[in-house]
Coordinates of C-alpha atoms and ligand atoms in Angstrom, one line a residue:
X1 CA 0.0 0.0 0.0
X2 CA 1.5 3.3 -0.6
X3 CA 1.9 6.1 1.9
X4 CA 0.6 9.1 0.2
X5 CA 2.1 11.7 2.5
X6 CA 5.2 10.3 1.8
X7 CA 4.7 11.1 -2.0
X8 CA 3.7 14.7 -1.0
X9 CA 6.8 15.4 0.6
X10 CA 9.1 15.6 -2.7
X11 CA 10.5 11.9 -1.7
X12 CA 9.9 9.6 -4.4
X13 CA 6.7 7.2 -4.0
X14 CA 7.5 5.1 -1.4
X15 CA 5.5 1.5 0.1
X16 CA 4.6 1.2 3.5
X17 CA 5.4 -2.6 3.8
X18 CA 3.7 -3.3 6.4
X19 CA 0.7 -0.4 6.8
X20 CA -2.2 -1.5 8.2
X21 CA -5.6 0.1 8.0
X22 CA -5.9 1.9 11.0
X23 CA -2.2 3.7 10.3
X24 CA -3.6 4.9 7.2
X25 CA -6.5 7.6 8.3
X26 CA -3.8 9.8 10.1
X27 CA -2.0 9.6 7.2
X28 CA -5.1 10.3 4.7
X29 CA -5.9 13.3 6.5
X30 CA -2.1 14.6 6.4
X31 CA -2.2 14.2 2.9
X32 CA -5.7 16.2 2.2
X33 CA -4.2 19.1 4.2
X34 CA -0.8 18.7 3.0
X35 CA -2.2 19.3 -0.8
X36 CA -4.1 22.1 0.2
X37 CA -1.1 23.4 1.6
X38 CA 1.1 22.7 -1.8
X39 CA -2.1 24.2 -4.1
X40 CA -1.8 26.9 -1.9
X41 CA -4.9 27.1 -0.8
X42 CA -3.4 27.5 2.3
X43 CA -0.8 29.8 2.6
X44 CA 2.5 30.4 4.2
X45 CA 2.1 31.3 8.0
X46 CA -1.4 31.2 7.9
X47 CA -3.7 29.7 10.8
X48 CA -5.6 25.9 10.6
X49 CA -8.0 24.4 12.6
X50 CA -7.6 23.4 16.3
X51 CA -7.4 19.7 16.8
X52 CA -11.0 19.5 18.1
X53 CA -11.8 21.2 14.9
X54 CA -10.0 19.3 12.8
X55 CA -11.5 15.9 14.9
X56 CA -14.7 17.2 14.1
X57 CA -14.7 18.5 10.7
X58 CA -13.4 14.6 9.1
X59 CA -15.4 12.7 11.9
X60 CA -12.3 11.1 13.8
X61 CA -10.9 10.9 16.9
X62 CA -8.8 13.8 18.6
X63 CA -5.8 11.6 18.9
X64 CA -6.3 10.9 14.9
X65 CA -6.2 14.5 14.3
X66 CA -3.4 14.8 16.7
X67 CA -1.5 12.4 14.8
X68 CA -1.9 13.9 11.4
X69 CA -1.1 17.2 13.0
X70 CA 2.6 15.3 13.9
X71 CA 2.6 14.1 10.3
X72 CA 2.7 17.1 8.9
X73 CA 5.0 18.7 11.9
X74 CA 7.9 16.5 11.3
X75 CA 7.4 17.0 7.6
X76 CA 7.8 20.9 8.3
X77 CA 5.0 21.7 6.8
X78 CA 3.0 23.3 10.1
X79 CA 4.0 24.4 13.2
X80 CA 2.8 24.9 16.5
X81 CA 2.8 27.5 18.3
X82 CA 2.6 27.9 21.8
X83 CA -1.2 29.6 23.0
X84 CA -1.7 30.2 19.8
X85 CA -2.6 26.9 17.8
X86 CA -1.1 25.5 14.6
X87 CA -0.2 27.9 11.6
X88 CA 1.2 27.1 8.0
X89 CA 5.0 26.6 8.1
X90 CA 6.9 29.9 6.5
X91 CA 10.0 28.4 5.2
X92 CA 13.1 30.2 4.4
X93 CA 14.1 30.9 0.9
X94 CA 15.1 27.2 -0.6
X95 CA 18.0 27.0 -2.5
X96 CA 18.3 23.9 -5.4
X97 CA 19.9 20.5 -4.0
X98 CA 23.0 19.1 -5.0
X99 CA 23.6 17.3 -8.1
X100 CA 23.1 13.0 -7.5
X101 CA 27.0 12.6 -7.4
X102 CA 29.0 10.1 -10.1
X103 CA 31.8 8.7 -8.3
X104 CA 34.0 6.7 -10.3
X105 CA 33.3 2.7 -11.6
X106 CA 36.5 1.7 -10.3
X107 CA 37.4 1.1 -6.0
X108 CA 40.2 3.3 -4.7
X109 CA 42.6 3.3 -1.7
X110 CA 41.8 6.0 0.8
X111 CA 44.4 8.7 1.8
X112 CA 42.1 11.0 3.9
X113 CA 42.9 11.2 7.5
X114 CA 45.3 14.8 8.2
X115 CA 42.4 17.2 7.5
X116 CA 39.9 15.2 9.5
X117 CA 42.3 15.4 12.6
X118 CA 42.4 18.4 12.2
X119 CA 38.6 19.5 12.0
X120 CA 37.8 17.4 15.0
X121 CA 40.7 19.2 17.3
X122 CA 39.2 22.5 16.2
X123 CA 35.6 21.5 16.8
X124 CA 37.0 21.0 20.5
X125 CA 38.7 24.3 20.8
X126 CA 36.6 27.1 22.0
X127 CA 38.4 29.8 20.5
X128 CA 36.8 28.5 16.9
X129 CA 33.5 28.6 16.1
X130 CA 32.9 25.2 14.6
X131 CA 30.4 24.1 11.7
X132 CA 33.1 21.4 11.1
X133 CA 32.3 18.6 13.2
X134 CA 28.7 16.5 13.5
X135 CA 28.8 16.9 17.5
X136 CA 25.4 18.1 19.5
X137 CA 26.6 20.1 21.9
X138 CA 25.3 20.1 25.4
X139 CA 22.2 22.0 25.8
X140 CA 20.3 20.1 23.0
X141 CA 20.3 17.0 25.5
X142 CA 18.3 16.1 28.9
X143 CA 21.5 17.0 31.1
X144 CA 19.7 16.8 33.7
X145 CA 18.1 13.8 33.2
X146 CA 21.4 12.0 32.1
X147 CA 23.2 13.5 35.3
X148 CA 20.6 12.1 37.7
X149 CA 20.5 8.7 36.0
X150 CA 24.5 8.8 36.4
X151 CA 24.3 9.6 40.2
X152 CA 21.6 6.5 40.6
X153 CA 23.9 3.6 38.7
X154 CA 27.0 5.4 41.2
X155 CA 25.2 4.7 43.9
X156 CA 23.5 1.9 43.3
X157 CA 26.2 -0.1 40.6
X158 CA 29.3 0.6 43.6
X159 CA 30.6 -2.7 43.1
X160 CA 30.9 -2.6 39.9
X161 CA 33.5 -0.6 40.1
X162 CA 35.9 -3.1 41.1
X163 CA 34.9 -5.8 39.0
X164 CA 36.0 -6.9 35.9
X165 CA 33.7 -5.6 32.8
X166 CA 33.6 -9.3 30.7
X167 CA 30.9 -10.4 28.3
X168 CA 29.0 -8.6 25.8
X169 CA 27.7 -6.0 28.1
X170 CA 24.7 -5.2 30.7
X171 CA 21.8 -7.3 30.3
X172 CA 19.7 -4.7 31.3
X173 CA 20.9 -2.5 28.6
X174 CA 20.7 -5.5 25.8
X175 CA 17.6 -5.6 27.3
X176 CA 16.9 -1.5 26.4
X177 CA 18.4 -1.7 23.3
X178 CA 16.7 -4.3 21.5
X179 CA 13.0 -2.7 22.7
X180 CA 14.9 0.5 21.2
X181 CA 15.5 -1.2 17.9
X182 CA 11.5 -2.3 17.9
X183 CA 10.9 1.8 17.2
X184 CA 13.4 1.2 13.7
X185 CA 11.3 -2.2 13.2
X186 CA 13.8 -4.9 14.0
X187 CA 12.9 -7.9 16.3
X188 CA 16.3 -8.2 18.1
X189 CA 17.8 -10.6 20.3
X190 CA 19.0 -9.2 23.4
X191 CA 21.8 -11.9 23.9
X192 CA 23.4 -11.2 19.9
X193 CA 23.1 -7.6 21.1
X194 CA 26.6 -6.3 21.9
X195 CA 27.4 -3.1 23.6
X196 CA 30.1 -0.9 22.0
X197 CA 32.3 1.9 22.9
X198 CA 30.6 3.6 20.1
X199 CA 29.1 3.3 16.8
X200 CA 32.7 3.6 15.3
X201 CA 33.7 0.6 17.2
X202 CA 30.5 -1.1 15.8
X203 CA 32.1 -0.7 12.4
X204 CA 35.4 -1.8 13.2
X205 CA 34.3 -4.6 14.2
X206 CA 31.9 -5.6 11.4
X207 CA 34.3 -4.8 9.0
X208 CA 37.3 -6.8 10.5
X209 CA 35.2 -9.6 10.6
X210 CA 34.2 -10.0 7.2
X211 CA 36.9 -8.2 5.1
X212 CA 40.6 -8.8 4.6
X213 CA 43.4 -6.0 3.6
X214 CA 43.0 -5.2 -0.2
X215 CA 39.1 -5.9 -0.2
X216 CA 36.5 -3.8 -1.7
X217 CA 33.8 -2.0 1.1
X218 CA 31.2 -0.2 -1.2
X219 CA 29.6 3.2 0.4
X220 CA 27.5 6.2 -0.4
X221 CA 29.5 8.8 -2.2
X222 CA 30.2 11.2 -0.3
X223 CA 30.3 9.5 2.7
X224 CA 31.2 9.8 6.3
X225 CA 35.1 10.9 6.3
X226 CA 34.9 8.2 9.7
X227 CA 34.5 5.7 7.5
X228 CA 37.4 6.4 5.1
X229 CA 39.8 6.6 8.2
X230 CA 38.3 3.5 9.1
X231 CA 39.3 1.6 5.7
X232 CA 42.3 3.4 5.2
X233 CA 43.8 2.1 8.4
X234 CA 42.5 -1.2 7.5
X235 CA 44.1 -0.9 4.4
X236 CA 40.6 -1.2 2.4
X237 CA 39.4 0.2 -0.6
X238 CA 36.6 2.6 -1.1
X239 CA 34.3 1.8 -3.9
X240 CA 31.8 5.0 -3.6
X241 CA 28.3 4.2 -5.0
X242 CA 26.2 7.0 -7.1
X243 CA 24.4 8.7 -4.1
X244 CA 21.1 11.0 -4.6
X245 CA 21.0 13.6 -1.9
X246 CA 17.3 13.2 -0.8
X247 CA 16.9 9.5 -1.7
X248 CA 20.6 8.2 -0.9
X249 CA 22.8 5.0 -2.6
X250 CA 21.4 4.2 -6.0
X251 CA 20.7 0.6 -6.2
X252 CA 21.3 0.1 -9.7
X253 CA 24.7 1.1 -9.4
X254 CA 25.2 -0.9 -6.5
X255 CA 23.6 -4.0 -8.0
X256 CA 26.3 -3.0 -11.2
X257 CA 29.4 -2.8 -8.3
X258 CA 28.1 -6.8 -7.2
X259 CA 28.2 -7.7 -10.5
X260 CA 31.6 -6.5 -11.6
X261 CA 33.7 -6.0 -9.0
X262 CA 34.7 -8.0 -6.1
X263 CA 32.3 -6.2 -3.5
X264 CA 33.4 -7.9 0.2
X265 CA 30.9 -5.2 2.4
X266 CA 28.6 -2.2 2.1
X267 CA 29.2 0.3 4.7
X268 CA 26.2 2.4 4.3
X269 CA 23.8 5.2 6.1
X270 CA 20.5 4.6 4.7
X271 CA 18.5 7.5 7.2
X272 CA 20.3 10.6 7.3
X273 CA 23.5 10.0 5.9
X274 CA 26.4 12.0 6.4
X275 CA 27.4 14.6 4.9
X276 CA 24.0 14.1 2.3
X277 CA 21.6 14.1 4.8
X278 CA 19.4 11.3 2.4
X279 CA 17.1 8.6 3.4
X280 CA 16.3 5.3 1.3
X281 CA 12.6 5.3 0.5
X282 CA 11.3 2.2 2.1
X283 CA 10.9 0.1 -0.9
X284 CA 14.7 0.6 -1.5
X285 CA 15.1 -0.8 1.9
X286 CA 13.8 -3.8 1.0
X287 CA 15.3 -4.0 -2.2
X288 CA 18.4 -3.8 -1.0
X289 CA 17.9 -6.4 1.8
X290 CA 16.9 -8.9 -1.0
X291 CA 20.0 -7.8 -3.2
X292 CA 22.5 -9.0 -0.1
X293 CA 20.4 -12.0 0.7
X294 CA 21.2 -12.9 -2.8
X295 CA 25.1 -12.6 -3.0
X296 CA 25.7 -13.3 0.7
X297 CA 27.0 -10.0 0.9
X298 CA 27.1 -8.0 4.4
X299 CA 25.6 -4.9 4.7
X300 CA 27.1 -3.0 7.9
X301 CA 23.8 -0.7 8.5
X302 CA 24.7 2.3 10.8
X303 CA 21.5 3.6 12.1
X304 CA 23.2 6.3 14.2
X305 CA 20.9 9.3 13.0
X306 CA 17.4 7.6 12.4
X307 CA 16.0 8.4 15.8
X308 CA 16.2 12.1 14.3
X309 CA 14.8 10.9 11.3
X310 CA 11.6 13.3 11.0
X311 CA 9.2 10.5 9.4
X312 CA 8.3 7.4 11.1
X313 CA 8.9 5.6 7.6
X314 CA 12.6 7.0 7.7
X315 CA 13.6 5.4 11.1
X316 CA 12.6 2.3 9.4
X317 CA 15.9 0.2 9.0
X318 CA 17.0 -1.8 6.4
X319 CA 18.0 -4.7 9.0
X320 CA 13.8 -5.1 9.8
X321 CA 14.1 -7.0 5.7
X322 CA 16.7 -8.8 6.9
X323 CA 15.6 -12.4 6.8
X324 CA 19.0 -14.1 6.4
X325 CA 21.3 -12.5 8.5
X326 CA 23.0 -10.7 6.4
X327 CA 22.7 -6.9 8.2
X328 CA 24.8 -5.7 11.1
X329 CA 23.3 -3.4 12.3
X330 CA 25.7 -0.9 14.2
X331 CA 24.2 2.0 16.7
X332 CA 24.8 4.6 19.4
X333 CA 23.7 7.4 21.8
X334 CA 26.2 10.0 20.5
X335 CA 23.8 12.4 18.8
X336 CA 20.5 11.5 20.6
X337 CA 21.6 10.8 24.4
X338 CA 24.3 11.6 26.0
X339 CA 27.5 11.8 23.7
X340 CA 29.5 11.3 26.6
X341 CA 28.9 8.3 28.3
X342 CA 30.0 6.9 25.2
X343 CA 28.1 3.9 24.4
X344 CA 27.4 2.3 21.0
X345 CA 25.7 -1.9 19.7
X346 CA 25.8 -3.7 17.4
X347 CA 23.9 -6.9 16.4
X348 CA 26.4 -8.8 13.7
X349 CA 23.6 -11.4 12.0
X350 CA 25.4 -14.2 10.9
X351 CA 28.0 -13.0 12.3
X352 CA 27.8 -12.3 15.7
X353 CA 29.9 -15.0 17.5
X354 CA 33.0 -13.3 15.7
X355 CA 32.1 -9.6 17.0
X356 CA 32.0 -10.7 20.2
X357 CA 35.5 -12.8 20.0
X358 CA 36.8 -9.9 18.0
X359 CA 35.4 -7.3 20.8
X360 CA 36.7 -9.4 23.9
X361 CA 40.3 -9.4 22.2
X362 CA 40.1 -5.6 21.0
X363 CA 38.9 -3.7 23.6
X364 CA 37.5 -5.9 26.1
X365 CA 34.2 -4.6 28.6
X366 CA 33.1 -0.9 29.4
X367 CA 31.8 0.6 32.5
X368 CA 28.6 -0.9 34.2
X369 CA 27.7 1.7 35.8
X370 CA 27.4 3.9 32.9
X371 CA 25.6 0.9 30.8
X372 CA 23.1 0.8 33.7
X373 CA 22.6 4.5 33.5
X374 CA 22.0 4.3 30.1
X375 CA 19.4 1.4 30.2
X376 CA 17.7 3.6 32.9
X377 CA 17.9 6.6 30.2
X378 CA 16.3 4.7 27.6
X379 CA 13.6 3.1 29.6
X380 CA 12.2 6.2 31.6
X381 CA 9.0 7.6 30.5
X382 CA 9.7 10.6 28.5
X383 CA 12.3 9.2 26.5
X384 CA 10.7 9.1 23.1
X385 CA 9.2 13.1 23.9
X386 CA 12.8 14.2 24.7
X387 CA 13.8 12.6 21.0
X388 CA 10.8 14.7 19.5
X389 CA 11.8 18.0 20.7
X390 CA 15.4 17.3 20.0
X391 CA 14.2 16.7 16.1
X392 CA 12.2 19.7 16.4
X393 CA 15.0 21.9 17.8
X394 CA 17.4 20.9 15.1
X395 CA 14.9 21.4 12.6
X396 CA 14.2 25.0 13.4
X397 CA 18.0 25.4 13.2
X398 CA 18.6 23.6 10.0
X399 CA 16.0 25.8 8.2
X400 CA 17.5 29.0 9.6
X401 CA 20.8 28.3 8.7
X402 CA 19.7 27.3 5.1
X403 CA 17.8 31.1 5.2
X404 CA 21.3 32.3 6.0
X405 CA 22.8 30.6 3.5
X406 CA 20.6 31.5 0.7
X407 CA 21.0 34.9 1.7
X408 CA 24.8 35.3 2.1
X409 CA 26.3 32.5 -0.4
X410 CA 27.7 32.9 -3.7
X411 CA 25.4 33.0 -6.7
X412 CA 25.0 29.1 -7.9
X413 CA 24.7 27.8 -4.5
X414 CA 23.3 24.4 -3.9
X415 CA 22.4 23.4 -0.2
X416 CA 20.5 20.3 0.7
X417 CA 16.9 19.7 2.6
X418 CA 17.8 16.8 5.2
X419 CA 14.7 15.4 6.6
X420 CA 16.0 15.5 10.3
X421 CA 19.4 16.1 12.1
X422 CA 21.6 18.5 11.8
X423 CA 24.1 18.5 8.8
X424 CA 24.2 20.4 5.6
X425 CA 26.3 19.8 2.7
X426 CA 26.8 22.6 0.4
X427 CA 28.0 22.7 -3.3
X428 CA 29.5 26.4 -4.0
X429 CA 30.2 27.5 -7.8
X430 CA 32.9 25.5 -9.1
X431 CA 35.5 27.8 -9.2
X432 CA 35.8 27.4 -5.3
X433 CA 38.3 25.4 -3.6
X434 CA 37.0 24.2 -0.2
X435 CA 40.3 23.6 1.2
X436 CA 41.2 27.4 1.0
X437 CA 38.0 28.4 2.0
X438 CA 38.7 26.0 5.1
X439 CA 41.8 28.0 5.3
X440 CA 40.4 31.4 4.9
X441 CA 37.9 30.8 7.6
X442 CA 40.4 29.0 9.8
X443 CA 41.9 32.7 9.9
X444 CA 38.4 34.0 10.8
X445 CA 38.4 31.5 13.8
X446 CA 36.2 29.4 12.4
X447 CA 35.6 25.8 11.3
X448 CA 34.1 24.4 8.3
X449 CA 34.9 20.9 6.5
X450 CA 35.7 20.9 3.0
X451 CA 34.2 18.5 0.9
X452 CA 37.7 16.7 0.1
X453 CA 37.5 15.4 3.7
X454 CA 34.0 13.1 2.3
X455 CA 35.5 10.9 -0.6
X456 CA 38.2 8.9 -1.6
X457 CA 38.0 11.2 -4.8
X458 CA 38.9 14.8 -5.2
X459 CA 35.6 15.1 -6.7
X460 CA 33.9 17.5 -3.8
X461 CA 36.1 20.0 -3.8
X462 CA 33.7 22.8 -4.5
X463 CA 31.7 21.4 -1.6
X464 CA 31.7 21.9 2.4
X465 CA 29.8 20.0 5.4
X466 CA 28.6 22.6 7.8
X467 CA 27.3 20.3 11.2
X468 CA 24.6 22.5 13.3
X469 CA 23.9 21.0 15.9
X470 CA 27.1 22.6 18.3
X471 CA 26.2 26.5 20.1
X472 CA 23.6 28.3 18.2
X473 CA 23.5 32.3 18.8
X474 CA 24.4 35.2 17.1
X475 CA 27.7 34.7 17.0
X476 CA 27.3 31.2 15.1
X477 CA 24.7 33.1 12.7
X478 CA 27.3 36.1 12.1
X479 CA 30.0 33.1 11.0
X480 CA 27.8 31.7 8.8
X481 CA 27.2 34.3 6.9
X482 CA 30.8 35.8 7.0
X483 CA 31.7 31.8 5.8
X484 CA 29.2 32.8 2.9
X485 CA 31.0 36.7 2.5
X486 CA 34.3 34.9 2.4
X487 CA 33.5 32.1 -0.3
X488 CA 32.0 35.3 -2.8
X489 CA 34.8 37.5 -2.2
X490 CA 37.1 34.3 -3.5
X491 CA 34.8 34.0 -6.5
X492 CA 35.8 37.9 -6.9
Ligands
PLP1 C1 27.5 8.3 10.2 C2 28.3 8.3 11.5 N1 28.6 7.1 12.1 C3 29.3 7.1 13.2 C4 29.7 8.2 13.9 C5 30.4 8.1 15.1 O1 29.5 7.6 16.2 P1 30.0 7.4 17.7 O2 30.4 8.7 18.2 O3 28.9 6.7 18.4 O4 31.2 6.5 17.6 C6 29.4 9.5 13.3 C7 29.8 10.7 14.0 O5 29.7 11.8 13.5 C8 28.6 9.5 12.1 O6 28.3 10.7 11.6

């Protein structure tokens, strides 16, 4: 059945797998509006109906109405505001999206990692203002909440403390994790569920158990410049896939790369990648869990960013296809949780009894305490309410600096539209070399990352990746648009 809202939005038609009936009318009602809203009809900033007018008006329940209100929220196309009701979204001036990109056919070795160092250190340093790296910074979490949660595991968890941390991790946090994974779709088993010092070392350890040096790990092009460091120290190559920035890896290219070269993994982010901000429409999803199935290829599935995925449909991960065991599925509570307590899973299919060797040998257990804190963090009421206004937060962000940057960036500009989180990738004019606007800026004290850091290829380096999610105030605002002022007066 297909999810017409879905359609509305500019994705391409999508199919709700599994929809049932009742889903549907939430989504019917969404859609009605949604056109109205496209035709015109109703107009920019405008007010709609209160929920019990709404309820009334198509003869369903409040909470229906109250759900296709949230439909249409996390789509951005209404907002609410507080005493006042719901209105029309204004949007700020769009700019056009980036080109699909057209990496090239043939796998490459990866020499990436000095400017990536470098980004990250400046991200840290609080003399810079940073658009560089993809880290929340503090405010945008529950502090609180985590803090309190902390102080309960310390005093509760004491003896933990002087215990050896062996085996795959906290039961109670499997326990978390795999009613977590319910929300994306997949029916996990706590015991193959194995808790990570990060979603980084999720990767790792997926890819050193099914690659060797010299093999072939196909990803989204561009792609996460973690990644290339990744394969370049595992002396890998990087075969980067054709990549659409709203709809992400293109499937017939990939199913080209299995059938001429000697693909040994995918490594890919099919909801919000980074830097493209795209998400696979569902039937993609499937598609591609039948195309591994078929060559017995693994598909390391990093689902780091789909809790701030604005769509329900987009949360959905590729690994709830996955009949044969052929998805790892690799997560963490970096950008939704609490970045510092550092905790990351992974669930290896069929190939979970070698993660968990590979893990003990690597790097061994992690603090209990802090995996107890963080099963008590992801089971407390509230939880999935402290994800929504963390989506809407970085939404409101990620439209005003796209305003800014359609008002202070060169002519030619292309910026995209992610549908959640809080990364923008940006193509300037070609005649613009990202590394010496990263330079230029760098003597502006601040931090951008330029496009060369996101490929194996030279092939983005008229682009940058600006990450939002760190401070937001006038000072940030002013150094976007000066980062805007500098790349025109380099175009002359
Ligand atoms: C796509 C992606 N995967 C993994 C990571 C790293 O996650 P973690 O901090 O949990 O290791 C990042 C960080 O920016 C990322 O963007």
């Amino acid at each position: 059945m297909s999810t017409p809202f879905a359609t509305s939005l500019g994705s391409p038609p999508v199919h709700a797998v599994d929809s049932k009936p009742q889903d549907t009318l939430y989504l019917q009602i969404a859609e009605r509006l949604a056109q109205s809203i496209r035709a015109g009809t109703l107009s920019r900033g405008e007010r709609i109906p209160s929920v019990r007018d709404l309820a009334r008006q198509q003869g369903v329940s409040p909470s229906t109405a109250v759900q296709a209100y949230r439909a249409l929220e996390d789509a951005r196309l209404i907002e609410a505001r507080p005493r006042s009701g719901y209105f029309v979204a204004a949007r700020p001036a769009r700019l056009p999206e980036p080109e699909p990109s057209a990496p090239p056919a043939a796998s490459l070795p990866v020499d990436v990692s000095s400017l990536g160092e470098q980004v990250m250190r400046l991200a840290m340093d609080p003399a810079y203002i940073s658009f560089g790296a993809a880290c929340p910074s503090g405010e945008l979490f529950a502090q609180e909440r985590v803090r309190r949660a902390v102080s309960r595991a310390a005093q509760r968890h004491r003896a933990s403390l002087c215990r050896y941390p062996l085996g795959p991790g906290n039961d109670g946090l499997r326990r978390a994790i795999a009613r977590h994974a319910l929300g994306m779709g997949c029916q996990l088993d706590p015991r193959d569920i194995l808790v990570t010092n990060g979603c980084l070392e999720s990767i790792s350890l997926c890819l050193r158990a099914v690659t060797r040096p010299g093999d072939v790990v196909a990803l989204e092009s561009p792609t996460y410049f973690g990644f290339l460091e990744i394969l370049e120290s595992m002396h890998l190559r990087a075969l980067e896939i054709p990549t659409h920035p709203r709809t992400g890896l293109s499937l017939d290219a990939l199913q080209l790369a299995f059938d001429t070269q000697p693909v040994k993994a995918v490594l890919a982010v099919p909801t919000l990648s980074n830097p493209m901000g795209s998400c696979m429409p569902l039937a993609d999803r499937k598609r591609l869990a039948q195309m591994l199935s078929q060559r017995g290829i693994p598909l390391i599935e990093d689902v780091l960013y789909n809790d701030l995925a604005e769509q329900d449909d987009k949360r959905r991960a590729v690994k709830a296809f996955d009949s044969t065991g052929d998805v790892m599925i690799c997560g963490s509570f970096s950008k939704t949780v609490a970045p510092g307590i550092r905790l990351g899973w992974v669930e290896g299919g069929r190939w979970s009894a070698q993660l968990r060797r590979l893990k003990a040998v690597h790097s061994g257990g992690h603090t209990e305490l802090l995996e107890v804190a963080m099963a008590d963090l992801l089971t407390q009421p509230g939880h999935e309410s402290a994800y929504r206004q963390l989506r809407a937060t970085v939404a409101a962000r990620v439209d005003e600096a796209r305003g800014l940057i359609a008002e202070s960036f060169p002519k030619g500009t292309r910026v995209t539209d992610p549908a959640g989180g809080f990364i923008l990738w940006v193509e300037l004019p070609a005649g613009i070399d990202s590394v010496a606007l990263f330079h230029a800026c760098l003597a502006r004290k601040i931090c951008i990352a330029p496009g060369t850091m996101f490929s194996a290829t030279d092939r983005f380096r008229h682009c940058i990746r600006l990450g939002v999610g760190g401070r937001w105030d006038e000072a940030q605002r002013a150094a976007l648009r000066e980062v805007g002022a500098i790349a025109r007066r380099m175009l002359g």
